PDB file of C-alpha atoms in Angstrom:
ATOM      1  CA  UNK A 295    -114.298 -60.694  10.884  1.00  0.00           C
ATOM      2  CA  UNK A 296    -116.410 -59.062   8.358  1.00  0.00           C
ATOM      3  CA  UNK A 297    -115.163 -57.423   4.935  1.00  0.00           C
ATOM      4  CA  UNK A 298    -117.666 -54.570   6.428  1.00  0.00           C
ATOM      5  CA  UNK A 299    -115.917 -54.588   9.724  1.00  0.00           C
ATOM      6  CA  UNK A 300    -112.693 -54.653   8.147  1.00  0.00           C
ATOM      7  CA  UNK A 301    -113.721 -51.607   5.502  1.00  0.00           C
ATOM      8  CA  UNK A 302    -115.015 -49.466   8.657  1.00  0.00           C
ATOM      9  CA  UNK A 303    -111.832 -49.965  10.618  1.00  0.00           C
ATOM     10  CA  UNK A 304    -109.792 -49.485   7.602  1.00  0.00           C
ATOM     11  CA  UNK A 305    -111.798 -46.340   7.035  1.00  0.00           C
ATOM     12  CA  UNK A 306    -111.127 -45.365  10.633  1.00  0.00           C
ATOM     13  CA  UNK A 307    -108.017 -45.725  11.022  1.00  0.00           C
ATOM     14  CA  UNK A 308    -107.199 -43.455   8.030  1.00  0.00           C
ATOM     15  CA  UNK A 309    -109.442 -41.176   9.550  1.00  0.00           C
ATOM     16  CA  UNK A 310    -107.500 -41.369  12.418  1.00  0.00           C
ATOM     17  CA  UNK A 311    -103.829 -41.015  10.871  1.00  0.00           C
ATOM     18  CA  UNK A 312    -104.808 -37.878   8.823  1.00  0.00           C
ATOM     19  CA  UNK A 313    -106.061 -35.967  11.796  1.00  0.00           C
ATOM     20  CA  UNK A 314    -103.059 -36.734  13.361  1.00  0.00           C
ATOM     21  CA  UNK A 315    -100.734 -35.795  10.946  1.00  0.00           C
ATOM     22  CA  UNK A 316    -102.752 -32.646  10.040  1.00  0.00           C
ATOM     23  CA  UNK A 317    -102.338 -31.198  13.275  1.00  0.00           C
ATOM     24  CA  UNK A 318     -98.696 -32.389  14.012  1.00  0.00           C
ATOM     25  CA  UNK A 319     -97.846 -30.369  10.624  1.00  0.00           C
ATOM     26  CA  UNK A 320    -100.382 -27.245  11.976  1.00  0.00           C
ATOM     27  CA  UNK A 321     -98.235 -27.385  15.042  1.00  0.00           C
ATOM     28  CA  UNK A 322     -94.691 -28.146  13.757  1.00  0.00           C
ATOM     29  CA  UNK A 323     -95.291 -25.970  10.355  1.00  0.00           C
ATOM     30  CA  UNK A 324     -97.950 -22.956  11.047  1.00  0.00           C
ATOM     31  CA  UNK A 325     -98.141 -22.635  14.692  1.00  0.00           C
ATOM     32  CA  UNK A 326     -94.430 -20.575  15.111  1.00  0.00           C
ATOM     33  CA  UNK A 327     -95.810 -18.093  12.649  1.00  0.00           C
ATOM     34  CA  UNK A 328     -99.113 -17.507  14.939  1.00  0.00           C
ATOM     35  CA  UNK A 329     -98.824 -14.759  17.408  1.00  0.00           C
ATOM     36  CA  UNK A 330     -98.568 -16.190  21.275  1.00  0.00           C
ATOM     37  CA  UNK A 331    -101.903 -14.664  22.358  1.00  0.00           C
ATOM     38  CA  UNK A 332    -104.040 -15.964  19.937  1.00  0.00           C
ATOM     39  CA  UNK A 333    -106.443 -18.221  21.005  1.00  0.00           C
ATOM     40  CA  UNK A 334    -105.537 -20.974  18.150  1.00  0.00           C
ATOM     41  CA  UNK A 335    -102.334 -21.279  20.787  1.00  0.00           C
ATOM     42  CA  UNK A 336    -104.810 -22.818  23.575  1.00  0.00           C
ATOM     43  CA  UNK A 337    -104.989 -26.087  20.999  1.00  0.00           C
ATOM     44  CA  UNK A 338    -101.910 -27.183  20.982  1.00  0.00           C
ATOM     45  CA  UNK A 339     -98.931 -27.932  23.743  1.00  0.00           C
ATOM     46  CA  UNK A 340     -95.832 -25.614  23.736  1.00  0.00           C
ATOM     47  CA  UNK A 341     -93.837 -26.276  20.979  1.00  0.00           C
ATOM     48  CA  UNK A 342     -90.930 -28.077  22.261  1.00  0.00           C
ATOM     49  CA  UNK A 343     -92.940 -31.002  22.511  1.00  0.00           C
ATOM     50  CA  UNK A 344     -93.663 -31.529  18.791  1.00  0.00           C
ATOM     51  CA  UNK A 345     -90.313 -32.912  18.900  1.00  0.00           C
ATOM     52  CA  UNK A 346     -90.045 -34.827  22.468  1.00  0.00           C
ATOM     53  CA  UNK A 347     -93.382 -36.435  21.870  1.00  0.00           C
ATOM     54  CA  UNK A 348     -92.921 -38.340  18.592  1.00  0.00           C
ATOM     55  CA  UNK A 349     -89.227 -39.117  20.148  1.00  0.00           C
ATOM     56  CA  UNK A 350     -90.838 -41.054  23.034  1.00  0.00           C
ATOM     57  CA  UNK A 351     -93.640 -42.541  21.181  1.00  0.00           C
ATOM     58  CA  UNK A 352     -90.767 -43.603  18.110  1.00  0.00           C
ATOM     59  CA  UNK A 353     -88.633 -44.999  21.160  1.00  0.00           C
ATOM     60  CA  UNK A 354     -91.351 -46.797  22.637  1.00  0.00           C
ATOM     61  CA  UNK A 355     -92.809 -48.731  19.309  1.00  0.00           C
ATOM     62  CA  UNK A 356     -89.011 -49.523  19.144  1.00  0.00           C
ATOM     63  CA  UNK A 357     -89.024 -51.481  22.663  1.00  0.00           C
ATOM     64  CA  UNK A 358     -92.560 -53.329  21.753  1.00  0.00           C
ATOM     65  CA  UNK A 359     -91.527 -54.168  18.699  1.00  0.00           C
ATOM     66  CA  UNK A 360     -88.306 -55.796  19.395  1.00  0.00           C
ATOM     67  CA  UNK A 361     -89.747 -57.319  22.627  1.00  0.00           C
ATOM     68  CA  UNK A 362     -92.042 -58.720  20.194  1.00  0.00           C
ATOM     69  CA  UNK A 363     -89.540 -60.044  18.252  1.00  0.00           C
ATOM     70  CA  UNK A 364     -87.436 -61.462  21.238  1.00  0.00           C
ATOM     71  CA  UNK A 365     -90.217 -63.120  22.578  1.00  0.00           C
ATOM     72  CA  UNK A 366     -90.753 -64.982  18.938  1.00  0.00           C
ATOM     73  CA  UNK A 367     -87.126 -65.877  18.664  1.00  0.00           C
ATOM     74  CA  UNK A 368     -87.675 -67.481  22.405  1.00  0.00           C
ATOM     75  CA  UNK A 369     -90.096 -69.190  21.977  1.00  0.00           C
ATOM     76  CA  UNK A 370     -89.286 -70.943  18.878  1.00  0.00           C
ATOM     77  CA  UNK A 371     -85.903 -71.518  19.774  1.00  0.00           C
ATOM     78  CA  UNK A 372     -86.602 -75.186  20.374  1.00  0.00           C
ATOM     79  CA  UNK A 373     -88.747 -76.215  17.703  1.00  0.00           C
ATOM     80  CA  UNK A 374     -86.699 -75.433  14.603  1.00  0.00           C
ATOM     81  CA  UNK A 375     -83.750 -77.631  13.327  1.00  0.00           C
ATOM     82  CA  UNK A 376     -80.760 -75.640  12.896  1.00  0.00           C
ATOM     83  CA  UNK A 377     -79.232 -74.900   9.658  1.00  0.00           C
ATOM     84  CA  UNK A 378     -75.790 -76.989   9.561  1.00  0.00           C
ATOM     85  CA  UNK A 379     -73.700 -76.190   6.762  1.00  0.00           C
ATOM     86  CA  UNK A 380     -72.453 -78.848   4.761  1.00  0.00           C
ATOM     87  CA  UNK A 381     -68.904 -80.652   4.898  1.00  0.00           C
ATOM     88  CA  UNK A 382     -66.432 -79.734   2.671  1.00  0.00           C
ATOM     89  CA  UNK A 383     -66.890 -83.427   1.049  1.00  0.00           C
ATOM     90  CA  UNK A 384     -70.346 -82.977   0.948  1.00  0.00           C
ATOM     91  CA  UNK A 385     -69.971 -79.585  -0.980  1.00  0.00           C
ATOM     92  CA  UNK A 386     -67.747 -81.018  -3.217  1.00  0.00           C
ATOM     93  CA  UNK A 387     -69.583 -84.070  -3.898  1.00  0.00           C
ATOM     94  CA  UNK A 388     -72.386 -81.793  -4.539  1.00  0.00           C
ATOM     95  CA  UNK A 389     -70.749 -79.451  -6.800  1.00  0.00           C
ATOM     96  CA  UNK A 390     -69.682 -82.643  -8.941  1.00  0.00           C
ATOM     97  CA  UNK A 391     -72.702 -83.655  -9.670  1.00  0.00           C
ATOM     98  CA  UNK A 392     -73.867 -80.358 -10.672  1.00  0.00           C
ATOM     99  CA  UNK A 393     -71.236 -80.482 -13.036  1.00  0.00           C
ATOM    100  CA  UNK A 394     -71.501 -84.258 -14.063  1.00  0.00           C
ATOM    101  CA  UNK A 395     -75.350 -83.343 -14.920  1.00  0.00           C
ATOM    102  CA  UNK A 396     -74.161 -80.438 -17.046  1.00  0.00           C
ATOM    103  CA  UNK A 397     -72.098 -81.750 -18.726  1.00  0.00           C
ATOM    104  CA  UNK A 398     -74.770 -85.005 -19.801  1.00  0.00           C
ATOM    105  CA  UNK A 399     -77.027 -81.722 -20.661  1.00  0.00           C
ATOM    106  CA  UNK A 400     -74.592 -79.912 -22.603  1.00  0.00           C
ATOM    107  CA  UNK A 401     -73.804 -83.343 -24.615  1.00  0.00           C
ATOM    108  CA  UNK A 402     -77.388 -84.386 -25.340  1.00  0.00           C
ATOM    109  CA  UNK A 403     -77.985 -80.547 -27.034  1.00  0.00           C
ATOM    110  CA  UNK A 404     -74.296 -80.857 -28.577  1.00  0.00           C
ATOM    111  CA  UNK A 405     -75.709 -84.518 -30.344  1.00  0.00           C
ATOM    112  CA  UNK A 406     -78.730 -83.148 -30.917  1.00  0.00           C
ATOM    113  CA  UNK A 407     -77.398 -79.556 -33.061  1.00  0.00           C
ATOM    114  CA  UNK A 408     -74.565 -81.925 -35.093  1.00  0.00           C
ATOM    115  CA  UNK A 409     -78.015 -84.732 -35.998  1.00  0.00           C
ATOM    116  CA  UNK A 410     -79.656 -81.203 -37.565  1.00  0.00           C
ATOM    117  CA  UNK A 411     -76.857 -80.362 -39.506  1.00  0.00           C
ATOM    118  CA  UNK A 412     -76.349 -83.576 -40.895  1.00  0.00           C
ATOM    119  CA  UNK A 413     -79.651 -83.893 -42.033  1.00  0.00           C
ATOM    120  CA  UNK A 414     -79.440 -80.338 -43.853  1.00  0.00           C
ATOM    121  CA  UNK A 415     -75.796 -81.548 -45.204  1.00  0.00           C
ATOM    122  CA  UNK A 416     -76.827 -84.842 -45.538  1.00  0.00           C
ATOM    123  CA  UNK A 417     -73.430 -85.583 -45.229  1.00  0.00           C
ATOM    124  CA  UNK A 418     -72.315 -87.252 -41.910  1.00  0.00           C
ATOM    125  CA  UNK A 419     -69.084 -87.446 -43.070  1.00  0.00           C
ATOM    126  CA  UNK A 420     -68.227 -84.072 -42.377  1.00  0.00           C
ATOM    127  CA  UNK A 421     -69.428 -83.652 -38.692  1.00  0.00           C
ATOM    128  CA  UNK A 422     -68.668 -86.885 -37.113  1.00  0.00           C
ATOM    129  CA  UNK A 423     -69.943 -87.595 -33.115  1.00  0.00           C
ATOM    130  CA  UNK A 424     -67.831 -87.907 -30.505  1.00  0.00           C
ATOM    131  CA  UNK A 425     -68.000 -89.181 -27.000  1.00  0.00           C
ATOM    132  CA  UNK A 426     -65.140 -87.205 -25.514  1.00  0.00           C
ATOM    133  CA  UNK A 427     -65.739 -83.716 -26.673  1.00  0.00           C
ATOM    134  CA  UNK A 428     -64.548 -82.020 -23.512  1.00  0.00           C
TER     135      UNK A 428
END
């Protein structure tokens, strides 16, 4: 499709929606305040239905949609891998490397603040390296 064809149904369709909501609020808002034999009252359905109608048409995009979504969930059932959750030793393993690669993080930054303050002291004396910190 076009952008031009996509602009003019774009343009349409908001054309559309704003007639229809201009005359649902004319007949839910202004309409009970018109006299009965006016002839504006010919336009529109009796009023009861400003409420029955958008009920029906709500209930109805409600069924289409979630047909729509049943039918999705159908028919990929068989072509996705389910999700299986992990062990408890595989979680654990997991979690223990997590922390084993912290921890070689956190000791790498750890060597690397005590080298810059023994270059400012220029005394390694004072701040001696460890290997068993934690």
């Amino acid at each position: 499709m076009s952008p031009a064809f996509d602009r003019n149904l774009g343009i349409f369709l908001t054309t559309i929606g704003i007639i229809a909501f201009m005359y649902y609020t004319f007949w839910l808002i202004f309409l009970p305040f018109i006299d009965k034999d006016m002839f504006i009252q010919n336009f529109f359905p009796h009023y009861e239905y400003a409420f029955i109608a958008p009920m029906y048409i709500t209930l109805l995009l409600l069924i289409i949609g979630s047909t729509f979504i049943a039918l999705v969930f159908i028919k990929s059932k068989g072509q996705t891998n389910p999700v299986v959750p992990p062990t408890t030793g595989e979680f654990l393993w997991y979690l223990d490397n997590i922390v084993k690669e912290s921890k070689d993080e956190f000791k790498k930054e750890l060597k690397k603040i005590r080298k810059n303050k023994m270059l400012q002291n220029q005394d390694s004396s004072k701040i001696p390296i460890k290997n068993n910190d934690f």
